[in-house]
Short mmCIF file of C-alpha atoms in Angstrom, two decimals:
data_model
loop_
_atom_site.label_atom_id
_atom_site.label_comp_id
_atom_site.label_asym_id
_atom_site.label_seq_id
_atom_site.Cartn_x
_atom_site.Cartn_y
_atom_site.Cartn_z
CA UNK N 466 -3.59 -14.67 55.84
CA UNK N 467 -4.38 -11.41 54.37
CA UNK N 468 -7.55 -9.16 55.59
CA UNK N 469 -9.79 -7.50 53.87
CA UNK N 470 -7.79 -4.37 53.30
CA UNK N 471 -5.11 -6.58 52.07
CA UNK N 472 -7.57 -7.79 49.39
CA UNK N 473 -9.05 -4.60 48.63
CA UNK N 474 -5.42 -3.14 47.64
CA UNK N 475 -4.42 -6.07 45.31
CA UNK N 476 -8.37 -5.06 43.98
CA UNK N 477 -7.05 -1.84 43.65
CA UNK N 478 -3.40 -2.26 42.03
CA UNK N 479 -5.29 -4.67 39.40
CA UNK N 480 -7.95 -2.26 38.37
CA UNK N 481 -5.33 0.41 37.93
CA UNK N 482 -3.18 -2.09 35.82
CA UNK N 483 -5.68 -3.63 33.74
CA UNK N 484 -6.35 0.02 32.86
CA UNK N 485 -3.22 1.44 31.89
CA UNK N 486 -2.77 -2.11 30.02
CA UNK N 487 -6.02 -0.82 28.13
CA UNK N 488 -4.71 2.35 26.99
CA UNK N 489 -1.73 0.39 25.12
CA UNK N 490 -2.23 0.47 21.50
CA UNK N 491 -2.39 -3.06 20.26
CA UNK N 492 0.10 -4.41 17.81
CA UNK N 493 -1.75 -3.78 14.65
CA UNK N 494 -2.34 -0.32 15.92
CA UNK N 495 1.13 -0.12 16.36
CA UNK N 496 2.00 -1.59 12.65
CA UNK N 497 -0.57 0.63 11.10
CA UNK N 498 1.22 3.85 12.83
CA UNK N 499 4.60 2.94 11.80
CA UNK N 500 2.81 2.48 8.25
CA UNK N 501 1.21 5.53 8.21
CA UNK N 502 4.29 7.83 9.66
CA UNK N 503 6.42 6.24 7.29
CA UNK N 504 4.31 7.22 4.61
CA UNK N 505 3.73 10.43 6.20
CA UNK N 506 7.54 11.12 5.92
CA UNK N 507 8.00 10.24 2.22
CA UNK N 508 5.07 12.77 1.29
CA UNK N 509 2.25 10.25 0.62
CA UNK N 510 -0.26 12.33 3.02
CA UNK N 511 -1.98 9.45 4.44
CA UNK N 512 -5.67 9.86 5.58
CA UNK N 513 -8.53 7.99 6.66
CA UNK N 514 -12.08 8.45 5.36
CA UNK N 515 -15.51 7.66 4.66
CA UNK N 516 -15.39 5.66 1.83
CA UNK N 517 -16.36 7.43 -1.59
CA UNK N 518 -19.99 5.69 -2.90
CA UNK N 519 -18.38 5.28 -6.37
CA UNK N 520 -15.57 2.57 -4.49
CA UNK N 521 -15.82 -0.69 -2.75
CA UNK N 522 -15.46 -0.51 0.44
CA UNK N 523 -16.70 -2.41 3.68
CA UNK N 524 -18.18 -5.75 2.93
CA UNK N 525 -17.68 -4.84 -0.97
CA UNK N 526 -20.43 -2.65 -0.86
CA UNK N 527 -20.04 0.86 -2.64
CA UNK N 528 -19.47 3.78 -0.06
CA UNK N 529 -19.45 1.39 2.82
CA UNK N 530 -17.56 1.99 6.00
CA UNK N 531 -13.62 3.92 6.44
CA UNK N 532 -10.81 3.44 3.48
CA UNK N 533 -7.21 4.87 3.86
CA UNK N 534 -6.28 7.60 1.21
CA UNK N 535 -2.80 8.18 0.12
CA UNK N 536 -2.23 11.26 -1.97
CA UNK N 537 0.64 12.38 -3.81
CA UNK N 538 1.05 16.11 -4.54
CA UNK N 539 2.88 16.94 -7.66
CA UNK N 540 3.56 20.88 -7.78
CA UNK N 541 3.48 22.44 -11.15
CA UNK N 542 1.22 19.70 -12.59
CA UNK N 543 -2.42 20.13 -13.82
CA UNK N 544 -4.14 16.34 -13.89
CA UNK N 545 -7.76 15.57 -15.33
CA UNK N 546 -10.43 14.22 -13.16
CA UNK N 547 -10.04 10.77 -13.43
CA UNK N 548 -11.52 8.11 -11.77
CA UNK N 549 -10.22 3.86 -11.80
CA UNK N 550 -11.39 1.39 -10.14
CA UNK N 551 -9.04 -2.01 -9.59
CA UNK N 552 -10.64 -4.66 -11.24
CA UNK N 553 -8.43 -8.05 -11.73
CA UNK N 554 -5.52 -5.72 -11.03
CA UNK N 555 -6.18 -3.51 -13.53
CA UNK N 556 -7.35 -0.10 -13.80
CA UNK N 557 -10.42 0.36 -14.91
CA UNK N 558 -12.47 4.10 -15.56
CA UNK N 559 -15.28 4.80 -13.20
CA UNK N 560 -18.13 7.19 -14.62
CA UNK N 561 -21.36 7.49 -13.38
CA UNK N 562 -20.73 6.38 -9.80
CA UNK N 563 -19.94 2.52 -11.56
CA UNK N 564 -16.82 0.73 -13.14
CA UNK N 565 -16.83 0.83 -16.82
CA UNK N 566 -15.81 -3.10 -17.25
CA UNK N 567 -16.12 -3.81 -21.40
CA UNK N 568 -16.07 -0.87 -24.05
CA UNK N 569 -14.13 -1.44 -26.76
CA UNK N 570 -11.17 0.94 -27.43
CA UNK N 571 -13.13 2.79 -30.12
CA UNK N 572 -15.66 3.35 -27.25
CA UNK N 573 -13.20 4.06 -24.62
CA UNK N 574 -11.50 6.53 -26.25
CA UNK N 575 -14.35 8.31 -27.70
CA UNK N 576 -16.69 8.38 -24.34
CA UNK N 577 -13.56 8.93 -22.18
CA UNK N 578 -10.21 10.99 -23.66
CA UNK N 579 -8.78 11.49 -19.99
CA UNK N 580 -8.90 7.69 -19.20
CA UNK N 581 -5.10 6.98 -20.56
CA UNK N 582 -4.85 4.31 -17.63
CA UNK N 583 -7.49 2.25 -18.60
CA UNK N 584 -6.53 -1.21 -18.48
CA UNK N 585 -2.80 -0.10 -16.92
CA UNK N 586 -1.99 -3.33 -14.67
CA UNK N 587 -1.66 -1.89 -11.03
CA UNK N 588 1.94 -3.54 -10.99
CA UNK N 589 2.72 -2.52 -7.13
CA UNK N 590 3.83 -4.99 -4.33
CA UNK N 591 2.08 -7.79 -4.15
CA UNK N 592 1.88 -7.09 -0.27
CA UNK N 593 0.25 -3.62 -1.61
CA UNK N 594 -1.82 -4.89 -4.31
CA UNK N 595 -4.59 -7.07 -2.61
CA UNK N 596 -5.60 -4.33 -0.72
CA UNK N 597 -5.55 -1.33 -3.31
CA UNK N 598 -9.55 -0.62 -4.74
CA UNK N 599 -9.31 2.21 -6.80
CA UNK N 600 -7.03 5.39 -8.12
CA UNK N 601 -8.20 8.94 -8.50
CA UNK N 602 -6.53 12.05 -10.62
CA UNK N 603 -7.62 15.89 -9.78
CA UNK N 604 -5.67 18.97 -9.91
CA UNK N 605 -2.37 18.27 -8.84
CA UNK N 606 -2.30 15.36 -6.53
CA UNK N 607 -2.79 11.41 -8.00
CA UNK N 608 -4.26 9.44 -4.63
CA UNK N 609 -4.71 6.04 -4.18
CA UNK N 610 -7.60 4.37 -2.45
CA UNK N 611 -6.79 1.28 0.07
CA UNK N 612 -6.94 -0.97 2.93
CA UNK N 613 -3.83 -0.20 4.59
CA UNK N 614 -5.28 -1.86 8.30
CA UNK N 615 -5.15 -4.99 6.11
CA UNK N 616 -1.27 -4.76 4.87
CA UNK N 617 -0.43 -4.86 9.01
CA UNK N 618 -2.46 -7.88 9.94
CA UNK N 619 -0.90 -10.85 10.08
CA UNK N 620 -4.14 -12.77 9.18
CA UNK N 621 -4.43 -10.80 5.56
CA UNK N 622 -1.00 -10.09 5.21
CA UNK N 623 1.08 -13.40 6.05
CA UNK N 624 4.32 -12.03 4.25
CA UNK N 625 4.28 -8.57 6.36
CA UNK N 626 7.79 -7.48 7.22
CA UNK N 627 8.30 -4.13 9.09
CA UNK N 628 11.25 -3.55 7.03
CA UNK N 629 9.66 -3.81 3.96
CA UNK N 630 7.15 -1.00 4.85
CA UNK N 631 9.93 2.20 3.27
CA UNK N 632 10.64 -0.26 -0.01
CA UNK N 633 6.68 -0.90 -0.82
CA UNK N 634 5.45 2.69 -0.22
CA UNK N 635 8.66 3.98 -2.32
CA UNK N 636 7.41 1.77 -4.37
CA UNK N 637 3.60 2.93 -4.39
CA UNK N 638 5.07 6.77 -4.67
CA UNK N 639 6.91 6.12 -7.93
CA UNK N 640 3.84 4.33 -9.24
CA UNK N 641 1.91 7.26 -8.46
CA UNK N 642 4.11 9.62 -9.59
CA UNK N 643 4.05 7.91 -13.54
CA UNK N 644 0.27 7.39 -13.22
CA UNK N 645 0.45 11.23 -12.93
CA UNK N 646 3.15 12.20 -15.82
CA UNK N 647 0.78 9.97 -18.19
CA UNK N 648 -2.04 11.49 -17.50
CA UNK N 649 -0.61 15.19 -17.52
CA UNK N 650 -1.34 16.28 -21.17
CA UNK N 651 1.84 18.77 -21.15
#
């Protein structure tokens, strides 16, 4: 039988293990850092932020709790301030803090002449694309606006497959990259 400083030392050795098993990132954490390095690597300057009141966010409530930002900086490129929104996959011009959902194209073009991606279909992965909620232009960098925790989760993201992580955000980076050369007037 064991005494009481027998028991006290398997107390002891559990506390410390249950611990250090604590500080081990779980595997979504782990998913999500591969993500983000990767994207870190191909120049997509991942970062995670309040969420912008003019996008969906938490709950689908505007400016509600943390989105990820990808931005791509294009050198020797001046962009517009542009604003889209992803509505049925499409892109669709925010002004005024809200989605602009019907204008005709008389309409669109007079009230917005920087909007050329109005109504562009988001065309990315579809293991990207559920989780994408909006686009923004300024100065030289195009960024994209998305739930990138949910692309790692195996509950939102059934067909998640570690190698596919380089090929989507490759992917994503050439996307951005045209969104920018059609909206760069030169």
């Amino acid at each position: 039988m064991m005494g009481l400083g027998g028991w006290i030392a398997v107390a002891i050795v559990l506390f410390v293990l249950g611990s250090i098993m604590a500080l081990k990132p779980s595997g979504v954490e782990q998913r999500l850092d591969k993500l983000r390095m990767t994207a870190r690597r191909l120049q997509l300057n991942p970062k995670l932020i309040a969420c912008p009141s003019w996008i969906r966010g938490k709950d689908n409530e505007y400016g509600s709790g943390m989105i990820a930002q990808y931005a791509l900086i294009l050198p020797n490129i001046k962009l517009p301030e542009t604003r889209y929104q992803v509505i049925d996959g499409q892109l669709r011009p925010v002004l005024a803090e809200k989605p602009i959902d019907n204008l005709s194209d008389s309409q669109s073009d007079s009230i917005m002449p920087n909007y050329h991606l109005d109504k562009e279909p988001l065309a990315l992965p579809e293991r990207i694309a559920p989780f994408v909620k909006a686009v923004y232009s300024k100065a030289n960098s195009m960024v994209i606006f998305w739930d990138d925790s949910a692309y790692v989760k195996p509950n939102s993201n059934p067909q998640y497959c570690p190698e596919q992580i380089e090929p989507d955000l490759m992917c994503l980076k050439e996307r951005l990259s045209d969104w920018a050369m059609r909206l760069n007037p030169n």
